[in-house]
Amino acid sequence: MEEQFFVRPFVTLIVAMTSCLLQATTIVPFANLGTLADGSDALVMARVIKVYEHSEDDQVFFRFRLVVEESIKGSLEKGDQFDVQKWEKLTDD
C-alpha cells in the first residue's frame, strides 16, 4: 500500500505573498464542483481513519489520515492512504 502525504485533492490555491508588513489574500472560489474537479490533480472518495496532532518548531498542526475508498481521478488507488493538514495551527503565543 503506497502512502502519499499532504495530497490536496480538492483544492488548489494560488496565494501571492508580498514582503510588505500588511498582507491580504483574496481567494476566489470555484464556480461549481464540476469546475473544482476539472482543476484538481486527484478526486477520491475517502474515509478518515486517524485524527492526530503533529508538533513542529513549537507549533501544533492538525492532521487527518484518510484511506481511499474509490478513485475517480488521479494516481491514488483504492486502499492508498494520504494525510491532509488543516490550515489552522496552535502556537505558544
CSV table of C-alpha atoms in Angstrom, one decimal:
chain,number,residue,atom,x,y,z
A,1,MET,CA,0.0,0.0,0.0
A,2,GLU,CA,1.6,3.2,-1.1
A,3,GLU,CA,1.4,6.2,1.3
A,4,GLN,CA,1.2,9.7,-0.1
A,5,PHE,CA,1.3,12.6,2.3
A,6,PHE,CA,-0.1,16.1,2.1
A,7,VAL,CA,-2.1,15.4,-1.1
A,8,ARG,CA,-4.6,18.2,-1.6
A,9,PRO,CA,-7.0,16.5,-3.9
A,10,PHE,CA,-9.8,19.0,-3.8
A,11,VAL,CA,-8.4,22.5,-3.6
A,12,THR,CA,-5.7,24.4,-5.5
A,13,LEU,CA,-5.0,27.8,-4.1
A,14,ILE,CA,-2.8,30.5,-5.6
A,15,VAL,CA,-1.5,32.8,-2.8
A,16,ALA,CA,0.5,35.9,-3.7
A,17,MET,CA,2.9,36.7,-0.9
A,18,THR,CA,4.5,40.2,-0.7
A,19,SER,CA,7.2,41.5,1.5
A,20,CYS,CA,5.3,44.4,2.9
A,21,LEU,CA,4.1,44.4,6.6
A,22,LEU,CA,0.4,44.4,5.7
A,23,GLN,CA,-0.7,41.4,3.6
A,24,ALA,CA,-4.0,40.4,2.2
A,25,THR,CA,-5.1,37.4,0.3
A,26,THR,CA,-8.2,37.1,-1.9
A,27,ILE,CA,-9.4,33.6,-2.6
A,28,VAL,CA,-11.8,33.3,-5.5
A,29,PRO,CA,-14.0,30.1,-5.1
A,30,PHE,CA,-14.7,27.8,-8.0
A,31,ALA,CA,-18.0,28.5,-9.8
A,32,ASN,CA,-19.2,24.9,-9.1
A,33,LEU,CA,-18.0,21.5,-8.0
A,34,GLY,CA,-17.5,20.4,-11.6
A,35,THR,CA,-15.0,23.2,-12.2
A,36,LEU,CA,-13.3,22.3,-9.0
A,37,ALA,CA,-13.0,18.6,-10.0
A,38,ASP,CA,-11.7,19.6,-13.5
A,39,GLY,CA,-8.9,21.7,-11.9
A,40,SER,CA,-7.9,19.1,-9.3
A,41,ASP,CA,-5.0,16.7,-9.7
A,42,ALA,CA,-6.9,14.0,-7.8
A,43,LEU,CA,-10.5,13.3,-6.9
A,44,VAL,CA,-11.3,10.5,-4.5
A,45,MET,CA,-13.9,9.2,-2.1
A,46,ALA,CA,-12.0,8.7,1.1
A,47,ARG,CA,-12.6,7.7,4.8
A,48,VAL,CA,-10.9,9.3,7.8
A,49,ILE,CA,-9.0,6.6,9.7
A,50,LYS,CA,-6.9,8.8,12.1
A,51,VAL,CA,-7.1,12.3,13.5
A,52,TYR,CA,-3.9,13.5,15.1
A,53,GLU,CA,-1.7,16.5,16.0
A,54,HIS,CA,1.8,17.0,14.7
A,55,SER,CA,4.4,19.1,16.5
A,56,GLU,CA,7.0,21.1,14.6
A,57,ASP,CA,9.0,24.1,15.8
A,58,ASP,CA,6.8,25.0,18.8
A,59,GLN,CA,3.6,24.7,16.7
A,60,VAL,CA,1.0,22.1,16.6
A,61,PHE,CA,-0.6,21.2,13.3
A,62,PHE,CA,-3.9,19.2,13.0
A,63,ARG,CA,-3.7,16.3,10.5
A,64,PHE,CA,-6.1,13.7,9.2
A,65,ARG,CA,-5.2,10.4,7.7
A,66,LEU,CA,-7.6,9.1,5.0
A,67,VAL,CA,-7.9,5.9,3.1
A,68,VAL,CA,-9.1,5.9,-0.5
A,69,GLU,CA,-12.4,4.1,-0.9
A,70,GLU,CA,-12.9,5.0,-4.6
A,71,SER,CA,-10.5,6.8,-7.0
A,72,ILE,CA,-12.3,8.9,-9.6
A,73,LYS,CA,-9.3,10.9,-11.0
A,74,GLY,CA,-5.6,10.9,-10.4
A,75,SER,CA,-2.9,8.5,-9.3
A,76,LEU,CA,-4.4,7.4,-6.0
A,77,GLU,CA,-5.8,3.9,-5.9
A,78,LYS,CA,-8.3,2.2,-3.6
A,79,GLY,CA,-6.5,1.4,-0.3
A,80,ASP,CA,-3.9,4.1,-0.6
A,81,GLN,CA,-3.5,6.4,2.4
A,82,PHE,CA,-2.8,10.1,2.5
A,83,ASP,CA,-2.7,12.9,5.1
A,84,VAL,CA,-4.4,16.2,4.9
A,85,GLN,CA,-3.2,19.1,7.1
A,86,LYS,CA,-5.7,21.6,8.4
A,87,TRP,CA,-4.7,25.3,7.7
A,88,GLU,CA,-5.3,26.0,11.4
A,89,LYS,CA,-2.5,25.5,14.0
A,90,LEU,CA,-1.7,26.1,17.7
A,91,THR,CA,1.2,28.2,18.7
A,92,ASP,CA,2.8,29.0,22.1
A,93,ASP,CA,1.6,32.6,22.0
